[in-house]
Amino acid sequence: MPPRDPNSEKIIDFVVNKRNGIKGLVDAGIETVPELYILPVQERLEPNKILTTDYIPVIDVSNWDDPKVIESICQAAGKWGFFQIINHGVPLEVLDAVKEAAHRFFGLPNEERSKYWAGNSPTETVALKTSVVPQAESVLEWKDNLSFRCSPRDLESYPLWPPVCRDEVVKYLQSANPVIRKLLEVLLKGLKVEEINEAREYALTASPILNLNYYPHCPNPDLTVGVGPHSDISAITILLQDDIGGLYVRATDDDSWIHVPPVNGALVINIGDILQIMSNDRYRSIEHRVVANGSKDRVSVPIFANPGADAIFGPLPEVLESGEQPLYKEVVFSDYFKYFFSKRLEGKKAMEFARI
Ligand SMILES: COc1cc(/C=C/C(=O)SCCNC(=O)CCNC(=O)[C@H](O)C(C)(C)COP(=O)(O)OP(=O)(O)OC[C@H]2O[C@@H](n3cnc4c(N)ncnc43)[C@H](O)[C@@H]2OP(=O)(O)O)ccc1O
Ligand SMILES: O=C(O)CCC(=O)C(=O)O
Ligand SMILES: [Fe+2]
């Protein structure tokens, strides 16, 4: 990366080294977007790139066993890699409470919030971060996030989690778990896998991560990026968004994007790289991106259902049984994870790591 100009160095010092985050910069009253956050013109989400003639399906899952529901889920996973679900059983109060908890955490005075800064937190299962790898990025994302590692072992460090949000995080996680399980059962049934045994469960969901994403209002969101185009490395991601909007999914390879409109009580589901690989491309992990809002502070809460660190994954034998050639080799999840973050979420490039 070329050296930064002195003003960008000052911003990095304030946002990263002094642990204020982008939230701290907005609280300080900036009225224009600093150079460090301005995207090159060709990378911005211009209005002519937004497609309004198509939409991501919304699926009512009140009866998971209904063959029409199963078909809609598997079809959406193959076509869009994204869908929303309603009537999933997670109570509205639980969804609202975790979004409020995110606002409460990011509303803490900076000295309180920064106690959890990555590398300084009382437990390595919780880390407050900004952008992705800020020391190495030429343009930073307009986002801070509080990340919780959530395996049963990680949950033992609950007493060290921030009291203003930990109960709501755990409650949401517990309520979302059966939904994650059901979704995986349906999606794997679509791949001819009838039962999720212990080894499969480990390879799909042993190390979940829950993030509280915070996108403070931005003086000029058209110039910036909340989250840059990326696919998730998870098996699947369950995303709770608020009513502000700003999430876009790639519609075509020629750089057009579809908005995912907020639906009260819905969860947005997306297929991650792991399940694309396991399905040998039957399901697709699609790129998505986020634009911050000009006047409101947006929150979102993804749960990434990730394999255990040492889990080995590759195309499933059930998928290959008719003689189909595997498109991917077997990979250890922790290697994939490190590769993904070293590439700074650049689109779907991480998948090259596993491609034959
Ligand atoms: C997992 O499934 C997912 C996840 C996602 C997540 C998307 C995002 O949320 S992107 C924004 C958040 N970023 C991350 O979660 C990056 C995760 N990073 C890592 O796991 C590691 O940092 C690493 C990239 C693998 C590199 O590890 P290492 O070389 O050991 O370096 P570190 O010790 O971690 O970091 C050095 C130093 O920098 C601090 N730091 C690192 N990242 C940040 C940050 N974003 N903000 C602020 N500070 C940061 C770190 O604390 C260290 O500080 P010291 O004080 O100890 O020097 C999407 C989809 C999925 O499926
Ligand atoms: O905030 C959102 O709507 C999506 C965030 C996202 O894509 C992620 O955290 O991986
Ligand atoms: Fe994502």
Coordinates of C-alpha atoms and ligand atoms in Angstrom, one line a residue:
M1 CA 0.0 0.0 0.0
P2 CA 1.4 3.5 -0.9
P3 CA 2.2 5.8 2.1
R4 CA -0.9 7.7 3.5
D5 CA -1.1 11.5 3.5
P6 CA -0.6 13.2 7.0
N7 CA -4.3 13.8 7.5
S8 CA -5.2 10.1 6.9
E9 CA -2.4 9.1 9.4
K10 CA -4.1 11.4 11.9
I11 CA -7.5 9.8 11.3
I12 CA -6.0 6.3 11.6
D13 CA -4.4 7.4 14.9
F14 CA -7.7 8.7 16.3
V15 CA -9.9 5.9 14.9
V16 CA -7.7 2.8 15.4
N17 CA -4.7 3.5 17.6
K18 CA -6.7 5.7 20.1
R19 CA -9.6 3.1 19.8
N20 CA -12.3 5.6 19.0
G21 CA -13.7 3.8 16.0
I22 CA -15.7 5.5 13.2
K23 CA -18.4 6.1 15.9
G24 CA -15.9 8.3 17.8
L25 CA -15.1 10.3 14.7
V26 CA -18.8 10.9 14.0
D27 CA -19.4 11.8 17.7
A28 CA -16.6 14.4 17.3
G29 CA -18.8 16.1 14.8
I30 CA -17.1 15.7 11.4
E31 CA -19.1 17.3 8.7
T32 CA -17.3 16.0 5.6
V33 CA -16.0 12.5 4.8
P34 CA -12.2 12.3 5.3
E35 CA -10.1 11.2 2.3
L36 CA -9.4 7.9 4.1
Y37 CA -13.1 6.9 3.7
I38 CA -13.6 8.0 0.1
L39 CA -14.0 5.2 -2.5
P40 CA -12.6 5.5 -6.0
V41 CA -15.5 6.5 -8.3
Q42 CA -15.7 3.1 -10.1
E43 CA -16.2 1.3 -6.8
R44 CA -19.2 3.4 -5.7
L45 CA -22.7 2.1 -5.8
E46 CA -24.1 4.6 -8.3
P47 CA -27.9 4.6 -8.8
N48 CA -27.5 3.2 -12.4
K49 CA -26.1 0.0 -10.9
I50 CA -29.2 -0.7 -8.8
L51 CA -31.7 -3.1 -10.3
T52 CA -35.3 -2.6 -9.3
T53 CA -37.0 -5.2 -11.6
D54 CA -36.1 -8.2 -9.5
Y55 CA -36.2 -9.1 -5.8
I56 CA -34.9 -11.5 -3.2
P57 CA -37.7 -13.9 -2.1
V58 CA -39.5 -13.7 1.2
I59 CA -40.4 -17.2 2.4
D60 CA -42.9 -18.1 5.1
V61 CA -41.4 -20.9 7.1
S62 CA -44.3 -21.5 9.6
N63 CA -44.4 -25.1 8.3
W64 CA -40.8 -26.2 7.7
D65 CA -41.9 -29.7 6.5
D66 CA -44.1 -28.3 3.7
P67 CA -42.5 -29.5 0.4
K68 CA -43.2 -26.1 -1.1
V69 CA -41.2 -24.4 1.7
I70 CA -38.4 -26.8 1.2
E71 CA -38.4 -26.2 -2.6
S72 CA -38.5 -22.4 -2.2
I73 CA -35.5 -22.5 0.2
C74 CA -33.4 -24.8 -2.0
Q75 CA -34.3 -22.8 -5.1
A76 CA -33.5 -19.5 -3.6
A77 CA -30.2 -20.9 -2.3
G78 CA -29.3 -22.0 -5.8
K79 CA -30.5 -18.9 -7.7
W80 CA -29.9 -15.9 -5.4
G81 CA -27.9 -17.3 -2.5
F82 CA -30.1 -15.0 -0.4
F83 CA -33.7 -15.0 0.9
Q84 CA -35.7 -13.7 3.8
I85 CA -37.7 -15.8 6.2
I86 CA -40.8 -14.8 8.1
N87 CA -42.7 -16.8 10.8
H88 CA -39.5 -18.5 11.9
G89 CA -40.3 -18.6 15.6
V90 CA -37.8 -16.1 17.0
P91 CA -40.0 -13.8 19.0
L92 CA -40.1 -10.2 17.8
E93 CA -39.2 -9.0 21.4
V94 CA -35.9 -11.0 21.2
L95 CA -35.1 -9.4 17.8
D96 CA -35.9 -5.9 19.0
A97 CA -34.0 -6.4 22.2
V98 CA -30.7 -7.4 20.5
K99 CA -30.9 -4.4 18.1
E100 CA -31.5 -2.1 21.1
A101 CA -28.6 -3.7 22.9
A102 CA -26.4 -2.9 19.9
H103 CA -27.4 0.8 20.1
R104 CA -26.8 0.7 23.9
F105 CA -23.3 -0.7 23.5
F106 CA -22.3 1.8 20.8
G107 CA -23.9 4.6 22.8
L108 CA -21.5 4.0 25.7
P109 CA -18.9 6.6 26.4
N110 CA -15.8 5.9 24.4
E111 CA -13.7 5.0 27.5
E112 CA -16.3 2.2 28.3
R113 CA -16.7 1.0 24.8
S114 CA -13.0 0.8 24.0
K115 CA -12.3 -1.5 27.0
Y116 CA -13.4 -4.2 24.5
W117 CA -11.1 -3.1 21.6
A118 CA -9.4 -6.0 19.7
G119 CA -6.2 -6.9 21.4
N120 CA -7.2 -5.2 24.6
S121 CA -10.5 -6.9 25.5
P122 CA -10.8 -8.7 28.9
T123 CA -11.6 -11.9 26.9
E124 CA -10.5 -13.0 23.4
T125 CA -14.1 -14.1 22.7
V126 CA -15.3 -10.4 22.4
A127 CA -13.5 -7.8 20.2
L128 CA -14.5 -4.4 19.1
K129 CA -13.1 -3.6 15.7
T130 CA -13.4 -1.1 12.9
S131 CA -13.4 -1.7 9.2
V132 CA -11.7 -5.1 8.5
V133 CA -7.9 -4.8 8.6
P134 CA -7.6 -1.0 9.0
Q135 CA -3.8 -0.8 9.1
A136 CA -3.6 -2.3 5.6
E137 CA -6.5 -0.8 3.8
S138 CA -6.3 2.2 1.5
V139 CA -10.0 3.0 2.1
L140 CA -11.7 2.1 5.4
E141 CA -15.3 0.9 5.9
W142 CA -17.8 3.2 7.6
K143 CA -18.5 0.5 10.2
D144 CA -17.5 -0.6 13.7
N145 CA -18.4 -4.0 15.0
L146 CA -18.4 -5.9 18.3
S147 CA -17.7 -9.5 17.5
F148 CA -18.6 -12.4 19.8
R149 CA -17.2 -15.9 19.4
C150 CA -20.1 -18.1 20.5
S151 CA -19.2 -21.8 20.7
P152 CA -20.4 -23.5 24.0
R153 CA -16.8 -23.2 25.3
D154 CA -16.6 -19.5 24.3
L155 CA -19.9 -18.8 26.2
E156 CA -18.0 -19.7 29.4
S157 CA -16.5 -16.3 29.3
Y158 CA -19.9 -14.6 29.4
P159 CA -19.1 -12.9 32.7
L160 CA -16.5 -10.9 30.9
W161 CA -18.9 -9.8 28.1
P162 CA -20.2 -6.3 28.1
P163 CA -23.1 -6.1 30.6
V164 CA -25.1 -3.7 28.5
C165 CA -25.7 -6.2 25.7
R166 CA -24.6 -9.7 26.8
D167 CA -28.0 -11.1 27.9
E168 CA -29.7 -10.0 24.7
V169 CA -26.9 -11.5 22.6
V170 CA -27.2 -14.9 24.4
K171 CA -31.0 -14.9 24.2
Y172 CA -30.9 -14.1 20.5
L173 CA -28.3 -16.7 19.9
Q174 CA -30.3 -19.4 21.7
S175 CA -33.5 -18.4 19.9
A176 CA -31.8 -18.5 16.5
N177 CA -30.1 -21.8 17.0
P178 CA -33.2 -24.0 16.1
V179 CA -33.7 -21.9 13.0
I180 CA -30.1 -22.4 11.9
R181 CA -30.5 -26.1 12.5
K182 CA -33.8 -26.3 10.5
L183 CA -32.3 -24.3 7.6
L184 CA -29.3 -26.6 7.4
E185 CA -31.5 -29.7 7.6
V186 CA -33.6 -28.4 4.6
L187 CA -30.6 -27.2 2.6
L188 CA -28.7 -30.5 3.2
K189 CA -31.8 -32.5 2.3
G190 CA -31.7 -30.7 -1.0
L191 CA -28.2 -32.2 -1.4
K192 CA -29.5 -35.7 -0.6
V193 CA -28.1 -35.7 2.9
E194 CA -30.8 -37.1 5.1
E195 CA -29.1 -36.7 8.5
I196 CA -26.8 -34.2 10.0
N197 CA -24.5 -36.4 12.2
E198 CA -22.0 -35.1 14.7
A199 CA -19.2 -34.8 12.2
R200 CA -21.4 -32.9 9.8
E201 CA -22.6 -30.6 12.5
Y202 CA -19.0 -29.8 13.5
A203 CA -18.1 -29.1 9.9
L204 CA -21.1 -26.7 9.6
T205 CA -21.7 -24.9 12.8
A206 CA -19.2 -25.6 15.6
S207 CA -17.8 -22.1 15.8
P208 CA -20.5 -19.5 15.4
I209 CA -19.6 -15.8 15.4
L210 CA -22.2 -13.1 16.2
N211 CA -21.5 -9.5 15.3
L212 CA -23.2 -6.3 16.4
N213 CA -22.5 -4.2 13.4
Y214 CA -22.8 -0.4 13.8
Y215 CA -22.9 2.0 10.8
P216 CA -23.0 5.6 12.2
H217 CA -24.8 8.2 10.0
C218 CA -22.4 9.4 7.3
P219 CA -22.2 13.0 5.9
N220 CA -22.0 11.6 2.4
P221 CA -22.9 7.9 2.1
D222 CA -22.6 8.0 -1.7
L223 CA -18.8 8.4 -1.4
T224 CA -18.2 5.7 1.2
V225 CA -18.7 2.0 1.9
G226 CA -20.4 0.5 5.0
V227 CA -19.2 -3.0 4.0
G228 CA -17.5 -3.6 0.7
P229 CA -18.5 -6.3 -1.7
H230 CA -17.8 -9.7 -0.2
S231 CA -19.3 -13.2 0.3
D232 CA -19.4 -14.7 3.7
I233 CA -17.1 -17.6 4.6
S234 CA -19.7 -19.2 6.8
A235 CA -21.9 -22.2 6.0
I236 CA -24.9 -20.0 6.3
T237 CA -25.4 -16.5 7.8
I238 CA -28.6 -15.4 9.6
L239 CA -28.8 -11.6 9.4
L240 CA -31.1 -9.4 11.4
Q241 CA -31.3 -5.9 10.0
D242 CA -33.1 -2.9 11.3
D243 CA -35.7 -0.7 9.4
I244 CA -33.2 1.6 7.8
G245 CA -32.1 -0.4 4.7
G246 CA -28.8 -0.3 2.9
L247 CA -28.0 -4.0 2.2
Y248 CA -27.5 -4.8 -1.5
V249 CA -26.9 -8.2 -3.1
R250 CA -25.1 -8.7 -6.4
A251 CA -27.6 -9.5 -9.1
T252 CA -25.4 -10.1 -12.1
D253 CA -21.7 -10.2 -13.0
D254 CA -22.0 -6.9 -14.8
D255 CA -22.0 -5.1 -11.4
S256 CA -25.7 -4.5 -10.8
W257 CA -27.2 -4.8 -7.3
I258 CA -30.5 -5.5 -5.6
H259 CA -31.6 -3.9 -2.4
V260 CA -32.8 -6.2 0.4
P261 CA -35.7 -4.2 1.9
P262 CA -36.2 -4.4 5.6
V263 CA -39.2 -6.6 6.5
N264 CA -40.3 -6.3 10.1
G265 CA -39.7 -9.5 12.0
A266 CA -37.9 -11.2 9.0
L267 CA -34.4 -12.7 9.1
V268 CA -32.2 -12.5 6.0
I269 CA -30.5 -15.8 5.2
N270 CA -27.4 -16.1 3.0
I271 CA -25.4 -19.1 1.8
G272 CA -21.7 -18.8 2.7
D273 CA -18.6 -20.0 0.8
I274 CA -18.5 -23.2 2.9
L275 CA -21.9 -24.4 1.8
Q276 CA -21.2 -23.4 -1.8
I277 CA -18.1 -25.6 -1.7
M278 CA -19.9 -28.5 0.1
S279 CA -22.6 -28.4 -2.5
N280 CA -20.1 -28.3 -5.4
D281 CA -21.7 -25.0 -6.6
R282 CA -25.4 -26.1 -6.4
Y283 CA -25.9 -23.4 -3.7
R284 CA -24.2 -20.0 -4.2
S285 CA -22.5 -17.6 -1.8
I286 CA -23.3 -14.3 -3.3
E287 CA -21.5 -11.0 -2.9
H288 CA -23.2 -8.3 -0.9
R289 CA -22.4 -4.9 0.3
V290 CA -23.8 -2.2 2.6
V291 CA -24.2 1.5 2.2
A292 CA -24.4 3.6 5.4
N293 CA -27.3 6.1 5.9
G294 CA -27.0 9.9 5.7
S295 CA -29.0 10.7 8.8
K296 CA -29.6 7.5 10.9
D297 CA -27.3 5.1 12.7
R298 CA -27.9 1.6 11.3
V299 CA -27.3 -1.7 13.2
S300 CA -27.3 -5.2 11.9
V301 CA -26.7 -8.5 13.7
P302 CA -25.3 -11.4 11.6
I303 CA -24.7 -14.9 13.1
F304 CA -22.1 -16.6 11.0
A305 CA -22.6 -20.4 11.3
N306 CA -19.0 -21.4 10.8
P307 CA -17.2 -24.8 11.0
G308 CA -14.9 -25.7 13.9
A309 CA -11.4 -24.3 13.3
D310 CA -9.9 -27.7 12.5
A311 CA -12.9 -29.0 10.5
I312 CA -12.0 -30.2 7.0
F313 CA -14.6 -29.5 4.4
G314 CA -15.0 -30.1 0.7
P315 CA -17.7 -31.2 -1.8
L316 CA -20.0 -33.7 0.0
P317 CA -19.8 -37.4 -1.1
E318 CA -23.6 -37.4 -1.6
V319 CA -23.3 -34.7 -4.2
L320 CA -20.5 -36.4 -6.1
E321 CA -22.0 -39.9 -5.9
S322 CA -23.2 -39.9 -9.5
G323 CA -19.6 -39.4 -10.7
E324 CA -19.7 -35.6 -10.8
Q325 CA -16.2 -34.0 -10.7
P326 CA -15.3 -32.1 -7.5
L327 CA -14.8 -28.4 -8.2
Y328 CA -13.0 -27.9 -4.9
K329 CA -10.3 -29.6 -2.8
E330 CA -10.6 -30.4 0.9
V331 CA -9.6 -27.4 3.1
V332 CA -9.1 -26.8 6.8
F333 CA -11.5 -24.1 8.0
S334 CA -8.9 -22.1 10.0
D335 CA -6.7 -21.9 6.8
Y336 CA -9.6 -20.6 4.8
F337 CA -10.5 -18.1 7.5
K338 CA -7.0 -16.6 7.6
Y339 CA -6.8 -16.5 3.8
F340 CA -10.2 -14.7 3.7
F341 CA -9.2 -11.9 6.1
S342 CA -5.7 -11.6 4.5
K343 CA -7.5 -10.8 1.2
R344 CA -9.6 -8.1 2.9
L345 CA -13.0 -9.5 1.9
E346 CA -12.3 -8.8 -1.8
G347 CA -15.4 -10.1 -3.5
K348 CA -15.3 -13.9 -3.8
K349 CA -11.6 -14.2 -4.2
A350 CA -11.2 -16.3 -1.1
M351 CA -12.9 -19.2 -3.0
E352 CA -9.8 -19.5 -5.2
F353 CA -8.1 -20.9 -2.2
A354 CA -10.2 -24.1 -2.3
R355 CA -10.8 -24.3 -6.1
I356 CA -9.2 -27.2 -8.0
Ligands
LIG1 C1 -16.0 -15.5 10.6 O1 -17.1 -15.6 9.7 C2 -17.3 -14.5 9.1 C3 -16.9 -13.3 9.5 C4 -17.2 -12.2 8.8 C5 -16.8 -11.0 9.4 C6 -16.8 -9.9 8.7 C7 -16.4 -8.7 9.5 O2 -16.9 -8.5 10.5 S1 -15.3 -7.8 8.9 C8 -14.9 -6.7 10.2 C9 -14.3 -7.4 11.4 N1 -13.0 -7.9 11.1 C10 -12.7 -9.1 11.4 O3 -13.5 -9.8 12.1 C11 -11.3 -9.5 11.1 C12 -11.0 -10.8 11.8 N2 -9.6 -10.7 12.0 C13 -8.9 -11.8 12.4 O4 -9.4 -12.8 12.6 C14 -7.5 -11.5 12.5 O5 -7.3 -10.2 12.9 C15 -6.6 -11.9 11.3 C16 -7.1 -11.1 10.0 C17 -6.8 -13.4 11.0 C18 -5.2 -11.5 11.5 O6 -4.7 -12.1 12.6 P1 -3.2 -11.7 13.2 O7 -2.2 -11.6 12.1 O8 -3.0 -12.6 14.3 O9 -3.4 -10.2 13.7 P2 -4.3 -9.7 14.9 O10 -3.5 -10.1 16.1 O11 -5.6 -10.2 14.8 O12 -4.3 -8.1 14.7 C19 -3.2 -7.3 14.9 C20 -3.6 -6.0 15.7 O13 -4.6 -5.3 15.0 C21 -5.8 -5.3 15.8 N3 -6.9 -5.4 14.9 C22 -7.1 -6.4 14.0 N4 -8.2 -6.2 13.3 C23 -8.7 -5.0 13.8 C24 -9.8 -4.2 13.4 N5 -10.6 -4.6 12.4 N6 -10.0 -3.1 14.1 C25 -9.2 -2.7 15.0 N7 -8.1 -3.4 15.4 C26 -7.8 -4.5 14.8 C27 -5.6 -6.5 16.7 O14 -6.3 -6.3 17.8 C28 -4.1 -6.4 17.0 O15 -3.8 -5.4 17.9 P3 -2.7 -5.5 19.0 O16 -3.0 -4.4 20.0 O17 -2.8 -6.9 19.7 O18 -1.4 -5.4 18.3 C29 -17.9 -12.3 7.6 C30 -18.3 -13.6 7.2 C31 -18.0 -14.7 7.9 O19 -18.4 -15.9 7.5
LIG2 O1 -25.1 -5.1 7.7 C1 -25.6 -5.8 6.9 O2 -26.7 -5.7 6.4 C2 -24.7 -6.9 6.3 C3 -23.4 -7.1 7.0 C4 -22.5 -8.2 6.4 O3 -22.6 -8.5 5.2 C5 -21.5 -8.9 7.2 O4 -21.3 -8.5 8.4 O5 -20.9 -9.9 6.7
FE3 FE -21.6 -10.4 4.9

